[in-house]
């Protein structure tokens, strides 16, 4: 289909996308950092004006929850030959059938154990049980966030976390929060939840040492309220995630496996026993071990949803809180009688902030990493806008940002 469309000929147009946000620089929240998400080598991001569209956009509402996402087509003359090369490179994907990956998986059988009976389940403050609804959920995207990170959440909803990115893949987004220390922030969380319906809040103080309550709350919530999910994508709210490549590059790695995880796999990381360390774990919390079992760091991972009831049930055996959420949820809880197929993708995901992702896009047609750290909420829209200018033919075909119209001379034209 695509070769006949002759995209190379057709595409002297690139599309400009602009997202308008009032965003202040945000500090990295201490409550969303997982074990391996250290921020070394912080470098100032240099704005790349080439990739930021010059014209303001016409308002185009893409679904209810992203009303401020603004897209406008901007004609940019490109070199036809480089365009041709690019579309050839992507041709390998033209037959990629994402639906097979999702439809080939069954709805998981939820555990019947009630969360109230869980030794460590903290209880819900906000539950939003209808979030997943009764339809298909191909990807449940859940992000650890904290009450005060409203700006990050808004930026993510409007960009890569939107449920409206794909025409034919159902994505649901949920933010997992604990309790803030003040009433004002709590009231704002409740207002935000009433507007967007995408927040789950557990009854625990949102501190670094309490992060494992977030993991347990999430497992309980997915098990109870989103058993139709096929895949789960987990990240922190200071990560950028290229959802197109999650679908085309990461999810296919799980094909054919019952329980599977795709992550920056840690085979044998020492448990930090030095009390001065941020990651200190007492002998009491995790006795008689020197190392963590192999685990997936929580800054970003993809896993098959069939793992949810298994990890959830296993967590009933925990009597003390293991303060490192990812080593616990994506390591200790998978120990035992299941085999998890691991795809280690440490070379294409990265918890650190990238020096200049739009430059990578310009040079390679894609970001070096499928997911990477961001330090300012406005970067979500910057990087997403840049990414939308570089969608492959497959991505264009499956994205709501594009549609193809027939020109009078019979040639197709892709427009926003
Ligand atoms: C959208 O782009 C067109 C040019 O392609 C321009 O004429 C129009 O003014 C733009 N819309 C807005 C709101 O700037
Ligand atoms: C979107 O908004 C319309 C009206 O504004 C409403 O009828 C519909 O239920 C909304 N859909 C969702 C998914 O919220
Ligand atoms: C759920 O349970 C049914 C009945 O026991 C079984 O046939 C099905 O394979 C199970 N599904 C999964 C995903 O394990
Ligand atoms: C939250 O937990 C506290 C005890 O830590 C309890 O007093 C309170 O009732 C709980 N709130 C809800 C809404 O369950
Ligand atoms: C969470 O952390 C706070 C302070 O670190 C602590 O006082 C509290 O007991 C912890 N547990 C819950 C359930 O909030
Ligand atoms: C693991 O073992 C427990 C008890 O030994 C059993 O109830 C459970 O179904 C097993 N899980 C799987 C996925 O086989």
Coordinates of C-alpha atoms and ligand atoms in Angstrom, one line a residue:
X1 CA 0.0 0.0 0.0
X2 CA 2.6 2.4 1.0
X3 CA 5.0 1.9 -1.8
X4 CA 2.2 2.7 -4.2
X5 CA 1.5 5.9 -2.4
X6 CA 4.9 7.2 -3.2
X7 CA 5.4 9.2 -0.1
X8 CA 8.7 10.4 -1.4
X9 CA 7.0 12.3 -4.2
X10 CA 4.1 13.3 -2.2
X11 CA 5.7 14.7 0.9
X12 CA 7.2 18.1 0.2
X13 CA 5.2 19.0 3.2
X14 CA 6.1 18.5 6.7
X15 CA 3.8 19.3 9.4
X16 CA 4.2 21.8 12.1
X17 CA 2.7 21.1 15.4
X18 CA 2.7 23.5 18.3
X19 CA 1.5 23.0 21.8
X20 CA 1.0 26.0 24.0
X21 CA 1.6 25.7 27.6
X22 CA 2.4 28.0 30.4
X23 CA 5.1 26.1 32.1
X24 CA 7.6 26.9 34.7
X25 CA 10.8 25.0 35.2
X26 CA 10.1 22.2 37.6
X27 CA 12.5 20.6 39.9
X28 CA 12.8 16.9 39.8
X29 CA 10.4 15.5 42.4
X30 CA 12.1 13.5 45.0
X31 CA 9.0 11.3 45.2
X32 CA 9.1 9.9 41.7
X33 CA 12.7 8.8 41.5
X34 CA 13.3 5.2 41.5
X35 CA 16.4 3.3 42.3
X36 CA 18.3 3.8 39.1
X37 CA 17.0 7.2 38.0
X38 CA 19.8 9.4 39.0
X39 CA 20.3 12.6 37.1
X40 CA 24.0 12.8 36.3
X41 CA 25.5 15.0 33.6
X42 CA 22.8 17.6 33.7
X43 CA 23.3 19.8 30.7
X44 CA 21.3 22.8 29.5
X45 CA 19.0 22.0 26.7
X46 CA 19.6 24.3 23.8
X47 CA 16.4 25.3 22.1
X48 CA 16.2 24.2 18.5
X49 CA 14.2 26.8 16.7
X50 CA 14.4 24.9 13.4
X51 CA 12.0 22.3 14.7
X52 CA 9.6 24.6 16.5
X53 CA 7.0 25.7 14.0
X54 CA 7.0 29.4 13.2
X55 CA 3.3 29.8 12.6
X56 CA 0.9 29.6 15.4
X57 CA -1.6 26.8 14.9
X58 CA -5.3 26.6 14.2
X59 CA -7.1 25.2 17.2
X60 CA -7.9 21.6 16.6
X61 CA -9.4 19.8 19.6
X62 CA -8.2 16.2 19.7
X63 CA -10.5 14.6 22.1
X64 CA -11.8 15.9 25.4
X65 CA -8.9 15.6 27.7
X66 CA -6.4 17.5 25.4
X67 CA -8.4 20.5 24.4
X68 CA -5.4 22.8 24.2
X69 CA -3.4 20.6 21.8
X70 CA -3.0 22.8 18.8
X71 CA -1.9 21.6 15.4
X72 CA -1.4 23.5 12.2
X73 CA 0.0 22.4 9.0
X74 CA 3.1 24.4 8.0
X75 CA 4.6 23.9 4.6
X76 CA 8.3 23.3 4.8
X77 CA 10.2 22.7 1.6
X78 CA 12.4 19.6 2.0
X79 CA 15.0 18.0 0.0
X80 CA 13.2 15.3 -2.0
X81 CA 16.1 12.9 -2.0
X82 CA 16.6 12.8 1.7
X83 CA 12.9 12.4 2.1
X84 CA 13.0 9.4 -0.2
X85 CA 15.8 7.8 1.8
X86 CA 13.9 8.3 5.0
X87 CA 10.7 6.7 3.7
X88 CA 12.7 3.7 2.4
X89 CA 14.2 3.2 5.8
X90 CA 10.7 3.0 7.3
X91 CA 9.3 0.8 4.6
X92 CA 10.3 -2.3 6.5
X93 CA 7.6 -1.4 9.0
X94 CA 4.8 -1.0 6.5
X95 CA 3.4 -4.4 7.1
X96 CA 3.7 -4.2 10.8
X97 CA 0.4 -5.2 12.3
X98 CA 0.1 -3.8 15.8
X99 CA -3.4 -5.1 16.3
X100 CA -2.2 -8.7 16.1
X101 CA 0.0 -8.1 19.1
X102 CA -2.8 -6.7 21.2
X103 CA -5.6 -8.9 20.0
X104 CA -3.4 -12.0 20.4
X105 CA -3.4 -11.5 24.1
X106 CA -6.3 -12.5 26.4
X107 CA -7.8 -10.4 29.1
X108 CA -6.0 -11.5 32.3
X109 CA -7.8 -13.4 35.1
X110 CA -7.8 -10.9 38.0
X111 CA -6.9 -12.2 41.4
X112 CA -9.9 -12.6 43.6
X113 CA -8.0 -11.4 46.7
X114 CA -9.6 -8.2 48.0
X115 CA -7.1 -5.3 48.5
X116 CA -8.6 -4.7 52.0
X117 CA -7.1 -8.1 53.0
X118 CA -3.6 -7.0 51.9
X119 CA -1.1 -6.6 54.7
X120 CA 0.4 -3.4 53.2
X121 CA -2.4 -2.0 51.0
X122 CA -2.9 1.6 52.2
X123 CA -6.4 2.2 51.0
X124 CA -7.6 4.6 48.3
X125 CA -8.3 8.3 48.7
X126 CA -9.2 8.7 45.0
X127 CA -10.1 5.6 42.9
X128 CA -11.6 6.5 39.5
X129 CA -12.8 3.0 39.0
X130 CA -14.3 3.8 35.6
X131 CA -11.1 5.0 34.1
X132 CA -10.6 1.9 31.9
X133 CA -14.2 1.7 31.1
X134 CA -15.7 -1.5 29.5
X135 CA -13.9 -1.3 26.1
X136 CA -10.5 -2.4 24.9
X137 CA -7.4 -1.2 26.7
X138 CA -4.4 -2.1 24.6
X139 CA -2.0 -0.1 26.7
X140 CA -2.4 1.1 30.3
X141 CA 0.1 3.9 30.8
X142 CA 0.7 4.6 34.5
X143 CA 3.0 7.2 35.8
X144 CA 4.2 7.8 39.3
X145 CA 3.5 11.4 40.1
X146 CA 3.1 13.6 43.2
X147 CA 0.3 16.0 44.1
X148 CA 2.3 19.2 43.3
X149 CA 3.4 18.0 39.8
X150 CA 0.3 19.4 38.1
X151 CA 2.2 21.1 35.4
X152 CA 4.0 17.9 34.4
X153 CA 0.8 16.0 34.4
X154 CA -0.9 18.6 32.2
X155 CA 2.0 18.5 29.7
X156 CA 2.0 14.7 29.5
X157 CA -1.8 14.5 29.0
X158 CA -1.5 17.0 26.1
X159 CA 1.4 15.3 24.4
X160 CA 2.7 11.7 24.4
X161 CA 0.4 10.5 27.2
X162 CA -2.8 11.5 25.3
X163 CA -5.4 8.8 24.7
X164 CA -5.8 10.2 21.2
X165 CA -2.4 9.6 19.7
X166 CA -3.5 6.5 17.8
X167 CA -6.5 5.9 15.6
X168 CA -6.6 2.2 16.3
X169 CA -4.7 1.5 19.5
X170 CA -6.5 2.2 22.8
X171 CA -4.3 3.9 25.4
X172 CA -5.4 4.8 28.9
X173 CA -3.4 7.1 31.1
X174 CA -3.4 7.0 34.9
X175 CA -1.3 9.0 37.4
X176 CA -0.6 7.3 40.8
X177 CA -0.2 9.7 43.7
X178 CA 0.1 9.6 47.5
X179 CA -1.0 12.3 49.9
X180 CA 0.6 15.7 49.8
X181 CA 1.6 17.3 53.1
X182 CA -0.9 20.2 52.8
X183 CA -4.6 20.7 52.3
X184 CA -4.3 23.1 49.4
X185 CA -2.5 20.6 47.2
X186 CA -4.9 17.9 48.2
X187 CA -7.9 20.1 47.2
X188 CA -6.2 20.8 43.8
X189 CA -5.7 17.1 43.3
X190 CA -9.4 16.5 43.9
X191 CA -10.3 19.2 41.4
X192 CA -7.9 17.8 38.9
X193 CA -9.3 14.3 39.3
X194 CA -12.8 15.6 38.8
X195 CA -11.8 17.3 35.5
X196 CA -9.7 14.5 34.0
X197 CA -10.6 11.3 35.9
X198 CA -7.1 10.0 35.5
X199 CA -5.8 10.0 39.0
X200 CA -5.5 7.3 41.6
X201 CA -4.5 8.3 45.0
X202 CA -3.5 6.0 47.8
X203 CA -3.8 6.8 51.5
X204 CA -0.1 7.3 52.4
X205 CA 2.2 10.2 52.7
X206 CA 4.0 10.7 49.4
X207 CA 7.6 10.4 50.4
X208 CA 10.5 8.7 48.8
X209 CA 10.6 5.9 51.4
X210 CA 6.9 5.3 50.9
X211 CA 7.1 4.8 47.1
X212 CA 6.4 1.1 47.5
X213 CA 2.9 1.9 48.6
X214 CA 2.4 3.4 45.1
X215 CA 3.5 0.1 43.6
X216 CA 1.1 -1.9 45.7
X217 CA -1.8 0.6 45.2
X218 CA -1.2 0.3 41.4
X219 CA -1.2 -3.5 41.3
X220 CA -4.3 -3.6 43.4
X221 CA -6.0 -1.0 41.2
X222 CA -5.1 -2.6 37.9
X223 CA -6.2 -6.0 39.2
X224 CA -9.5 -4.6 40.3
X225 CA -10.3 -2.0 37.7
X226 CA -8.4 -2.6 34.5
X227 CA -8.2 -6.3 33.9
X228 CA -8.8 -5.8 30.2
X229 CA -5.4 -4.1 29.8
X230 CA -3.1 -6.0 27.4
X231 CA 0.2 -4.2 28.1
X232 CA 1.3 -1.9 30.9
X233 CA 3.7 0.9 30.4
X234 CA 5.2 2.4 33.6
X235 CA 7.2 5.5 33.9
X236 CA 7.9 8.5 36.2
X237 CA 6.4 11.9 35.4
X238 CA 9.8 13.3 34.6
X239 CA 10.3 11.0 31.7
X240 CA 9.5 11.5 28.0
X241 CA 8.1 8.4 26.2
X242 CA 8.0 8.0 22.5
X243 CA 4.7 6.1 22.4
X244 CA 5.0 5.3 18.7
X245 CA 8.2 3.4 19.3
X246 CA 6.8 1.7 22.3
X247 CA 4.3 0.2 19.9
X248 CA 6.7 -0.5 17.0
X249 CA 10.0 -1.3 18.8
X250 CA 9.3 -2.5 22.4
X251 CA 5.9 -4.3 22.6
X252 CA 6.9 -6.7 19.7
X253 CA 9.7 -7.9 21.9
X254 CA 7.2 -9.6 24.1
X255 CA 5.5 -11.5 21.2
X256 CA 4.8 -15.2 22.0
X257 CA 5.6 -14.9 25.7
X258 CA 3.1 -15.2 28.5
X259 CA 4.9 -13.1 31.1
X260 CA 7.3 -10.5 29.7
X261 CA 9.0 -7.3 30.7
X262 CA 11.0 -4.9 28.5
X263 CA 13.3 -2.7 30.5
X264 CA 16.8 -1.5 31.5
X265 CA 17.4 -4.8 33.3
X266 CA 19.6 -4.9 36.4
X267 CA 21.0 -8.4 36.9
X268 CA 22.7 -8.0 40.3
X269 CA 22.6 -4.7 42.0
X270 CA 23.9 -4.5 45.5
X271 CA 21.5 -3.5 48.3
X272 CA 22.6 -0.2 49.8
X273 CA 23.3 -0.8 53.5
X274 CA 25.0 2.5 54.2
X275 CA 22.6 4.6 56.2
X276 CA 23.7 7.8 54.6
X277 CA 22.6 6.7 51.2
X278 CA 19.3 7.8 49.7
X279 CA 18.7 4.1 48.8
X280 CA 19.6 2.8 52.2
X281 CA 17.7 -0.4 53.1
X282 CA 17.8 -1.8 56.6
X283 CA 18.5 -5.5 57.4
X284 CA 15.1 -5.5 59.0
X285 CA 13.3 -4.4 55.7
X286 CA 15.2 -6.8 53.5
X287 CA 17.1 -9.4 55.6
X288 CA 19.9 -11.8 54.6
X289 CA 20.5 -10.6 51.0
X290 CA 23.5 -8.8 49.6
X291 CA 22.0 -8.1 46.2
X292 CA 18.6 -7.4 44.8
X293 CA 17.2 -10.1 42.6
X294 CA 17.3 -9.2 38.9
X295 CA 14.8 -6.4 38.4
X296 CA 13.5 -3.7 36.1
X297 CA 14.1 -0.1 37.1
X298 CA 10.9 1.8 37.4
X299 CA 11.8 4.9 35.5
X300 CA 10.5 3.2 32.4
X301 CA 9.4 -0.3 31.5
X302 CA 6.8 -2.2 29.5
X303 CA 5.2 -5.4 30.7
X304 CA 2.5 -7.8 29.8
X305 CA -0.6 -7.2 31.9
X306 CA -0.9 -10.9 32.7
X307 CA 1.8 -10.2 35.3
X308 CA -0.4 -7.9 37.3
X309 CA -2.4 -10.6 39.2
X310 CA 0.7 -12.6 39.7
X311 CA 2.7 -9.8 41.2
X312 CA -0.3 -8.6 43.2
X313 CA -0.8 -12.0 44.8
X314 CA 2.8 -12.4 45.6
X315 CA 2.8 -9.0 47.3
X316 CA 0.4 -10.5 49.9
X317 CA 3.4 -12.4 51.3
X318 CA 5.2 -9.2 52.2
X319 CA 4.9 -8.2 55.9
X320 CA 7.4 -5.3 55.9
X321 CA 7.6 -2.5 53.4
X322 CA 10.7 -2.8 51.1
X323 CA 11.5 0.9 50.6
X324 CA 12.8 0.5 47.0
X325 CA 9.7 0.3 44.9
X326 CA 11.1 -1.0 41.7
X327 CA 13.5 -3.6 43.1
X328 CA 10.5 -4.8 45.0
X329 CA 7.7 -4.7 42.5
X330 CA 9.6 -5.6 39.3
X331 CA 12.2 -7.9 41.0
X332 CA 11.3 -9.5 44.3
X333 CA 7.6 -10.0 43.4
X334 CA 8.5 -11.9 40.3
X335 CA 10.7 -14.4 42.2
X336 CA 9.1 -17.8 42.6
X337 CA 7.2 -20.0 40.3
X338 CA 6.9 -17.8 37.2
X339 CA 9.3 -17.2 34.4
X340 CA 9.4 -13.7 33.1
X341 CA 10.8 -13.2 29.6
X342 CA 13.1 -10.2 29.8
X343 CA 14.1 -8.0 27.0
X344 CA 16.9 -5.8 28.1
X345 CA 16.7 -2.5 26.2
X346 CA 19.2 -0.4 28.2
X347 CA 20.7 0.8 25.0
X348 CA 17.4 2.5 23.9
X349 CA 16.0 3.9 27.2
X350 CA 17.7 6.2 29.5
X351 CA 16.7 7.8 32.8
X352 CA 19.0 10.8 32.3
X353 CA 18.1 13.9 30.5
X354 CA 19.3 14.1 26.9
X355 CA 21.5 17.1 25.9
X356 CA 19.5 17.9 22.7
X357 CA 16.9 15.4 21.5
X358 CA 15.7 17.6 18.6
X359 CA 19.2 17.5 17.2
X360 CA 19.1 13.7 17.4
X361 CA 15.8 13.7 15.5
X362 CA 17.2 16.0 12.8
X363 CA 20.3 13.8 12.3
X364 CA 18.7 10.4 12.6
X365 CA 15.0 10.8 12.0
X366 CA 14.4 9.5 15.5
X367 CA 15.4 10.1 19.1
X368 CA 18.3 8.0 20.2
X369 CA 16.1 6.8 23.1
X370 CA 12.6 5.5 23.2
X371 CA 12.3 7.1 26.7
X372 CA 14.5 9.6 28.4
X373 CA 14.5 12.0 31.3
X374 CA 13.2 15.6 31.0
X375 CA 13.9 18.4 33.5
X376 CA 11.2 20.9 32.5
X377 CA 7.6 20.2 31.9
X378 CA 7.7 22.3 28.7
X379 CA 10.1 19.9 27.2
X380 CA 7.3 17.3 26.8
X381 CA 5.6 19.5 24.2
X382 CA 8.9 20.6 22.6
X383 CA 10.0 17.0 22.0
X384 CA 6.5 15.8 21.1
X385 CA 6.1 18.6 18.5
X386 CA 9.5 17.7 17.1
X387 CA 8.6 14.1 17.0
X388 CA 5.4 14.7 15.2
X389 CA 7.4 16.3 12.4
X390 CA 9.2 13.0 11.9
X391 CA 6.5 10.4 11.9
X392 CA 7.2 7.4 9.6
X393 CA 4.5 6.4 7.1
X394 CA 3.3 3.7 9.5
X395 CA 3.1 6.2 12.3
X396 CA 1.3 8.7 10.1
X397 CA -1.2 6.0 9.1
X398 CA -2.0 5.1 12.7
X399 CA -1.9 8.5 14.2
X400 CA -4.8 10.9 14.7
X401 CA -2.6 13.8 13.8
X402 CA -2.7 12.9 10.1
X403 CA -5.1 11.9 7.5
X404 CA -4.6 11.3 3.8
X405 CA -6.7 13.0 1.2
X406 CA -6.7 12.5 -2.5
X407 CA -5.6 15.4 -4.7
X408 CA -7.5 16.0 -8.0
X409 CA -4.5 14.6 -9.9
X410 CA -4.9 11.3 -8.0
X411 CA -1.9 11.8 -5.7
X412 CA -2.4 11.4 -2.0
X413 CA -1.6 14.2 0.4
X414 CA -1.1 13.8 4.1
X415 CA -2.5 16.7 6.1
X416 CA -2.9 17.5 9.8
Ligands
LIG1 C1 -2.0 27.9 10.0 O1 -1.1 27.8 8.9 C2 -1.5 28.6 7.8 C3 -0.4 28.4 6.7 O2 -0.3 27.0 6.4 C4 -1.6 30.1 8.1 O3 -2.1 30.8 7.0 C5 -2.6 30.2 9.3 O4 -2.6 31.6 9.7 C6 -2.1 29.4 10.4 N1 -3.1 29.5 11.5 C7 -2.9 30.2 12.6 C8 -3.9 30.3 13.6 O5 -1.8 30.8 12.7
LIG2 C1 -16.5 14.3 25.4 O1 -17.3 15.4 25.5 C2 -18.6 15.2 25.1 C3 -19.4 16.5 25.1 O2 -18.5 17.6 25.5 C4 -19.2 14.2 26.0 O3 -20.5 13.9 25.5 C5 -18.4 12.9 25.9 O4 -19.0 12.0 26.9 C6 -17.0 13.2 26.3 N1 -16.2 12.0 26.1 C7 -15.3 11.6 27.0 C8 -14.6 10.3 26.7 O5 -15.1 12.1 28.1
LIG3 C1 -8.3 -17.3 32.5 O1 -9.0 -18.4 33.0 C2 -9.7 -19.2 32.0 C3 -10.5 -20.2 32.7 O2 -9.8 -20.8 33.7 C4 -8.6 -19.7 31.1 O3 -9.2 -20.5 30.1 C5 -7.8 -18.6 30.4 O4 -6.8 -19.1 29.7 C6 -7.2 -17.7 31.5 N1 -6.6 -16.6 30.9 C7 -5.4 -16.2 31.1 C8 -4.9 -15.0 30.4 O5 -4.6 -16.8 31.9
LIG4 C1 -6.3 7.0 55.7 O1 -5.6 6.4 56.7 C2 -5.7 6.9 58.0 C3 -4.8 6.1 58.9 O2 -3.5 6.2 58.5 C4 -7.2 6.7 58.5 O3 -7.4 7.3 59.7 C5 -8.1 7.4 57.4 O4 -9.4 7.1 57.8 C6 -7.8 6.9 56.0 N1 -8.6 7.6 55.1 C7 -9.4 7.0 54.2 C8 -10.2 7.9 53.3 O5 -9.4 5.8 54.1
LIG5 C1 5.0 7.4 54.9 O1 6.1 8.3 55.3 C2 5.9 9.1 56.4 C3 7.1 10.0 56.5 O2 8.2 9.5 56.0 C4 5.6 8.2 57.6 O3 5.4 9.0 58.7 C5 4.4 7.3 57.3 O4 4.2 6.5 58.4 C6 4.7 6.5 56.1 N1 3.6 5.6 55.8 C7 2.3 5.9 55.4 C8 1.4 4.8 55.2 O5 2.0 7.1 55.2
LIG6 C1 2.5 -19.9 42.0 O1 2.4 -20.7 43.1 C2 1.2 -20.4 43.9 C3 1.2 -21.3 45.1 O2 2.3 -22.1 45.1 C4 0.0 -20.7 43.0 O3 -1.2 -20.4 43.8 C5 0.0 -19.8 41.8 O4 -1.1 -20.1 41.0 C6 1.3 -20.0 41.1 N1 1.3 -19.0 40.0 C7 1.5 -19.3 38.7 C8 1.5 -18.2 37.7 O5 1.7 -20.5 38.3

